[in-house]
PDB file of C-alpha atoms in Angstrom:
ATOM      1  CA  MET A   7     -10.141   7.542 -73.101  1.00  0.00           C
ATOM      2  CA  ARG A   8      -9.724   4.049 -74.468  1.00  0.00           C
ATOM      3  CA  THR A   9      -6.103   3.796 -73.406  1.00  0.00           C
ATOM      4  CA  SER A  10      -6.900   4.810 -69.791  1.00  0.00           C
ATOM      5  CA  LYS A  11      -9.451   1.969 -69.562  1.00  0.00           C
ATOM      6  CA  PHE A  12      -6.898  -0.399 -71.046  1.00  0.00           C
ATOM      7  CA  TRP A  13      -4.205   0.532 -68.516  1.00  0.00           C
ATOM      8  CA  SER A  14      -6.589   0.382 -65.578  1.00  0.00           C
ATOM      9  CA  LEU A  15      -7.744  -3.087 -66.698  1.00  0.00           C
ATOM     10  CA  ILE A  16      -4.138  -4.288 -66.928  1.00  0.00           C
ATOM     11  CA  THR A  17      -3.316  -2.821 -63.488  1.00  0.00           C
ATOM     12  CA  ILE A  18      -6.280  -4.555 -61.863  1.00  0.00           C
ATOM     13  CA  SER A  19      -5.389  -7.856 -63.578  1.00  0.00           C
ATOM     14  CA  VAL A  20      -1.775  -7.711 -62.405  1.00  0.00           C
ATOM     15  CA  ALA A  21      -2.894  -6.885 -58.845  1.00  0.00           C
ATOM     16  CA  ALA A  22      -5.371  -9.782 -58.858  1.00  0.00           C
ATOM     17  CA  ILE A  23      -2.686 -12.221 -60.037  1.00  0.00           C
ATOM     18  CA  ALA A  24       0.052 -10.914 -57.709  1.00  0.00           C
ATOM     19  CA  THR A  25      -2.036 -10.866 -54.500  1.00  0.00           C
ATOM     20  CA  PRO A  26      -2.154 -14.666 -53.986  1.00  0.00           C
ATOM     21  CA  LEU A  27       1.567 -14.908 -54.684  1.00  0.00           C
ATOM     22  CA  ILE A  28       2.389 -12.237 -52.089  1.00  0.00           C
ATOM     23  CA  VAL A  29       0.100 -13.772 -49.479  1.00  0.00           C
ATOM     24  CA  SER A  30       1.480 -17.275 -49.994  1.00  0.00           C
ATOM     25  CA  ALA A  31       5.040 -15.960 -49.692  1.00  0.00           C
ATOM     26  CA  GLN A  32       4.263 -14.530 -46.262  1.00  0.00           C
ATOM     27  CA  SER A  33       2.918 -17.734 -44.786  1.00  0.00           C
ATOM     28  CA  THR A  34       5.420 -20.532 -44.525  1.00  0.00           C
ATOM     29  CA  PRO A  35       4.358 -24.130 -44.117  1.00  0.00           C
ATOM     30  CA  PRO A  36       4.999 -25.526 -40.634  1.00  0.00           C
ATOM     31  CA  SER A  37       8.282 -27.315 -40.469  1.00  0.00           C
ATOM     32  CA  LYS A  38      10.098 -29.243 -37.784  1.00  0.00           C
ATOM     33  CA  ASP A  39      13.235 -27.205 -38.458  1.00  0.00           C
ATOM     34  CA  PHE A  40      11.709 -23.994 -37.084  1.00  0.00           C
ATOM     35  CA  ALA A  41      10.225 -25.382 -33.868  1.00  0.00           C
ATOM     36  CA  PRO A  42      12.894 -25.856 -31.189  1.00  0.00           C
ATOM     37  CA  ALA A  43      12.735 -28.901 -28.993  1.00  0.00           C
ATOM     38  CA  PRO A  44      11.177 -28.340 -25.575  1.00  0.00           C
ATOM     39  CA  PRO A  45      13.729 -27.905 -22.774  1.00  0.00           C
ATOM     40  CA  GLN A  46      14.463 -30.801 -20.476  1.00  0.00           C
ATOM     41  CA  THR A  47      12.630 -30.495 -17.181  1.00  0.00           C
ATOM     42  CA  GLN A  48      14.125 -31.471 -13.881  1.00  0.00           C
ATOM     43  CA  ARG A  49      12.284 -32.608 -10.807  1.00  0.00           C
ATOM     44  CA  LEU A  50      12.729 -30.261  -7.831  1.00  0.00           C
ATOM     45  CA  GLU A  51      13.103 -31.577  -4.326  1.00  0.00           C
ATOM     46  CA  GLU A  52      10.269 -30.973  -1.902  1.00  0.00           C
ATOM     47  CA  GLY A  53      11.234 -28.579   0.861  1.00  0.00           C
ATOM     48  CA  GLU A  54      10.000 -28.731   4.419  1.00  0.00           C
ATOM     49  CA  ALA A  55       6.622 -27.227   5.225  1.00  0.00           C
ATOM     50  CA  PRO A  56       6.632 -23.612   6.448  1.00  0.00           C
ATOM     51  CA  ALA A  57       6.483 -23.081  10.187  1.00  0.00           C
ATOM     52  CA  VAL A  58       3.589 -20.629   9.833  1.00  0.00           C
ATOM     53  CA  THR A  59       0.110 -21.367  11.066  1.00  0.00           C
ATOM     54  CA  ILE A  60      -2.675 -19.607   9.237  1.00  0.00           C
ATOM     55  CA  ARG A  61      -5.922 -19.303  11.127  1.00  0.00           C
ATOM     56  CA  GLN A  62      -9.244 -18.010   9.925  1.00  0.00           C
ATOM     57  CA  PRO A  63     -10.295 -14.607  11.288  1.00  0.00           C
ATOM     58  CA  ASP A  64     -13.160 -14.429  13.728  1.00  0.00           C
ATOM     59  CA  THR A  65     -16.316 -13.907  11.675  1.00  0.00           C
ATOM     60  CA  GLN A  66     -18.863 -13.828  14.471  1.00  0.00           C
ATOM     61  CA  LYS A  67     -20.999 -10.711  14.606  1.00  0.00           C
ATOM     62  CA  LYS A  68     -21.737  -8.982  17.864  1.00  0.00           C
ATOM     63  CA  ILE A  69     -24.486  -6.373  17.737  1.00  0.00           C
ATOM     64  CA  THR A  70     -25.135  -4.047  20.679  1.00  0.00           C
ATOM     65  CA  GLU A  71     -28.080  -1.637  20.690  1.00  0.00           C
ATOM     66  CA  LYS A  72     -28.481   1.383  22.950  1.00  0.00           C
ATOM     67  CA  LYS A  73     -32.034   2.527  23.568  1.00  0.00           C
ATOM     68  CA  SER A  74     -33.453   5.619  25.163  1.00  0.00           C
ATOM     69  CA  GLN A  75     -37.179   5.727  25.977  1.00  0.00           C
ATOM     70  CA  GLY A  76     -37.839   2.698  23.789  1.00  0.00           C
ATOM     71  CA  LYS A  77     -36.141   4.241  20.742  1.00  0.00           C
ATOM     72  CA  VAL A  78     -32.836   2.949  19.331  1.00  0.00           C
ATOM     73  CA  THR A  79     -30.196   5.668  19.632  1.00  0.00           C
ATOM     74  CA  GLU A  80     -27.074   3.748  18.578  1.00  0.00           C
ATOM     75  CA  VAL A  81     -26.150   0.337  17.176  1.00  0.00           C
ATOM     76  CA  LYS A  82     -22.610  -1.015  17.608  1.00  0.00           C
ATOM     77  CA  VAL A  83     -21.599  -3.846  15.251  1.00  0.00           C
ATOM     78  CA  GLN A  84     -18.407  -5.858  15.740  1.00  0.00           C
ATOM     79  CA  THR A  85     -17.295  -8.351  13.086  1.00  0.00           C
ATOM     80  CA  GLY A  86     -13.820  -9.755  13.579  1.00  0.00           C
ATOM     81  CA  ARG A  87     -11.495  -6.779  14.008  1.00  0.00           C
ATOM     82  CA  THR A  88     -13.918  -4.261  12.463  1.00  0.00           C
ATOM     83  CA  THR A  89     -16.201  -2.128  14.618  1.00  0.00           C
ATOM     84  CA  TYR A  90     -18.678   0.420  13.360  1.00  0.00           C
ATOM     85  CA  TYR A  91     -21.534   2.472  14.764  1.00  0.00           C
ATOM     86  CA  ALA A  92     -24.899   3.174  13.118  1.00  0.00           C
ATOM     87  CA  LYS A  93     -26.959   6.066  14.445  1.00  0.00           C
ATOM     88  CA  PRO A  94     -30.376   7.279  13.296  1.00  0.00           C
ATOM     89  CA  ASN A  95     -30.615  10.656  11.627  1.00  0.00           C
ATOM     90  CA  ASP A  96     -32.900  12.636  13.921  1.00  0.00           C
ATOM     91  CA  THR A  97     -32.754  16.277  12.929  1.00  0.00           C
ATOM     92  CA  ALA A  98     -34.758  18.508  15.244  1.00  0.00           C
ATOM     93  CA  GLY A  99     -37.314  20.653  13.429  1.00  0.00           C
ATOM     94  CA  ALA A 100     -37.119  18.767  10.127  1.00  0.00           C
ATOM     95  CA  MET A 101     -40.390  17.661   8.588  1.00  0.00           C
ATOM     96  CA  ARG A 102     -40.992  14.460   6.670  1.00  0.00           C
ATOM     97  CA  GLY A 103     -40.022  14.887   3.019  1.00  0.00           C
ATOM     98  CA  ASP A 104     -37.735  17.802   3.804  1.00  0.00           C
ATOM     99  CA  GLY A 105     -34.117  17.730   2.594  1.00  0.00           C
ATOM    100  CA  GLN A 106     -32.886  17.695   6.183  1.00  0.00           C
ATOM    101  CA  SER A 107     -35.067  14.743   7.179  1.00  0.00           C
ATOM    102  CA  ASP A 108     -33.150  12.180   5.151  1.00  0.00           C
ATOM    103  CA  THR A 109     -33.252   8.916   7.075  1.00  0.00           C
ATOM    104  CA  ASN A 110     -30.026   7.593   5.580  1.00  0.00           C
ATOM    105  CA  ARG A 111     -26.901   8.261   7.582  1.00  0.00           C
ATOM    106  CA  PRO A 112     -23.516   6.641   6.901  1.00  0.00           C
ATOM    107  CA  VAL A 113     -21.972   4.368   9.501  1.00  0.00           C
ATOM    108  CA  GLN A 114     -18.977   5.507  11.535  1.00  0.00           C
ATOM    109  CA  PHE A 115     -16.017   3.144  11.690  1.00  0.00           C
ATOM    110  CA  GLU A 116     -13.845   2.948  14.772  1.00  0.00           C
ATOM    111  CA  ILE A 117     -10.219   3.596  13.903  1.00  0.00           C
ATOM    112  CA  GLY A 118      -7.047   4.166  15.862  1.00  0.00           C
ATOM    113  CA  LYS A 119      -7.654   1.546  18.523  1.00  0.00           C
ATOM    114  CA  PHE A 120      -4.597  -0.670  18.521  1.00  0.00           C
ATOM    115  CA  GLY A 121      -4.853  -2.791  21.636  1.00  0.00           C
ATOM    116  CA  PRO A 122      -6.383  -3.289  25.026  1.00  0.00           C
ATOM    117  CA  PRO A 123      -6.450  -0.243  27.282  1.00  0.00           C
ATOM    118  CA  LYS A 124      -3.269   0.218  29.230  1.00  0.00           C
ATOM    119  CA  SER A 125      -3.505   0.241  32.991  1.00  0.00           C
ATOM    120  CA  THR A 126      -1.882   3.246  34.607  1.00  0.00           C
ATOM    121  CA  PRO A 127       0.146   2.569  37.761  1.00  0.00           C
ATOM    122  CA  ALA A 128      -1.174   4.119  40.965  1.00  0.00           C
ATOM    123  CA  PRO A 129       0.754   7.271  41.889  1.00  0.00           C
ATOM    124  CA  GLU A 130       3.059   6.967  44.857  1.00  0.00           C
ATOM    125  CA  PRO A 131       1.847   8.745  47.982  1.00  0.00           C
ATOM    126  CA  VAL A 132       3.467  12.100  48.517  1.00  0.00           C
ATOM    127  CA  GLN A 133       5.826  12.183  51.464  1.00  0.00           C
ATOM    128  CA  THR A 134       4.919  14.936  53.851  1.00  0.00           C
ATOM    129  CA  LEU A 135       6.663  16.072  56.996  1.00  0.00           C
ATOM    130  CA  ALA A 136       4.949  15.712  60.324  1.00  0.00           C
ATOM    131  CA  PRO A 137       3.849  19.055  61.811  1.00  0.00           C
ATOM    132  CA  ALA A 138       6.254  20.590  64.264  1.00  0.00           C
ATOM    133  CA  PRO A 139       5.316  20.176  67.937  1.00  0.00           C
ATOM    134  CA  ALA A 140       3.502  23.135  69.403  1.00  0.00           C
ATOM    135  CA  PRO A 141       5.694  25.274  71.748  1.00  0.00           C
ATOM    136  CA  VAL A 142       4.990  24.781  75.438  1.00  0.00           C
ATOM    137  CA  LYS A 143       3.923  27.907  77.343  1.00  0.00           C
TER     138      LYS A 143
END
C-alpha cells in the first residue's frame, strides 16, 4: 500500500514539473524572422464611370376603395410595381365568435401582368358579293 502511494506521488510530481516545460515549448516568442514583410501595393488607375443610371423606384402609394351600400367591399393598394387587393371576410350565416367568422383574410397579390394592355387591330371588313340582279319577267 505504501509503495502505491509513493509511485502516485512521484507521478504527480513529474507531471507538475513537466507541464510548464511542455506548454512553454509550444508557444514560441514572436520573432521578426517568422513574420513575412507585407507585399508592395500598387495604385490602380481610375476607370471611367459606368454608363448606367440608377433611379429610385416609385414609392408613392395609391389606394382605391370600392364601396357597395356604404360598406367597403374591396381595397386596391398600389405601391411602385406591387399591387394587392384586400377584401373583407363576410361569410354568410356565420355568427360572431364562430370559427367561420374570422375577420382576418390574407391579401391577394396581382401577378402575371407584364405590361400595358395590347390593342387589338380592328378586323378587316368581309368582302361580300353584290346580289345578282333579279330576272326580268
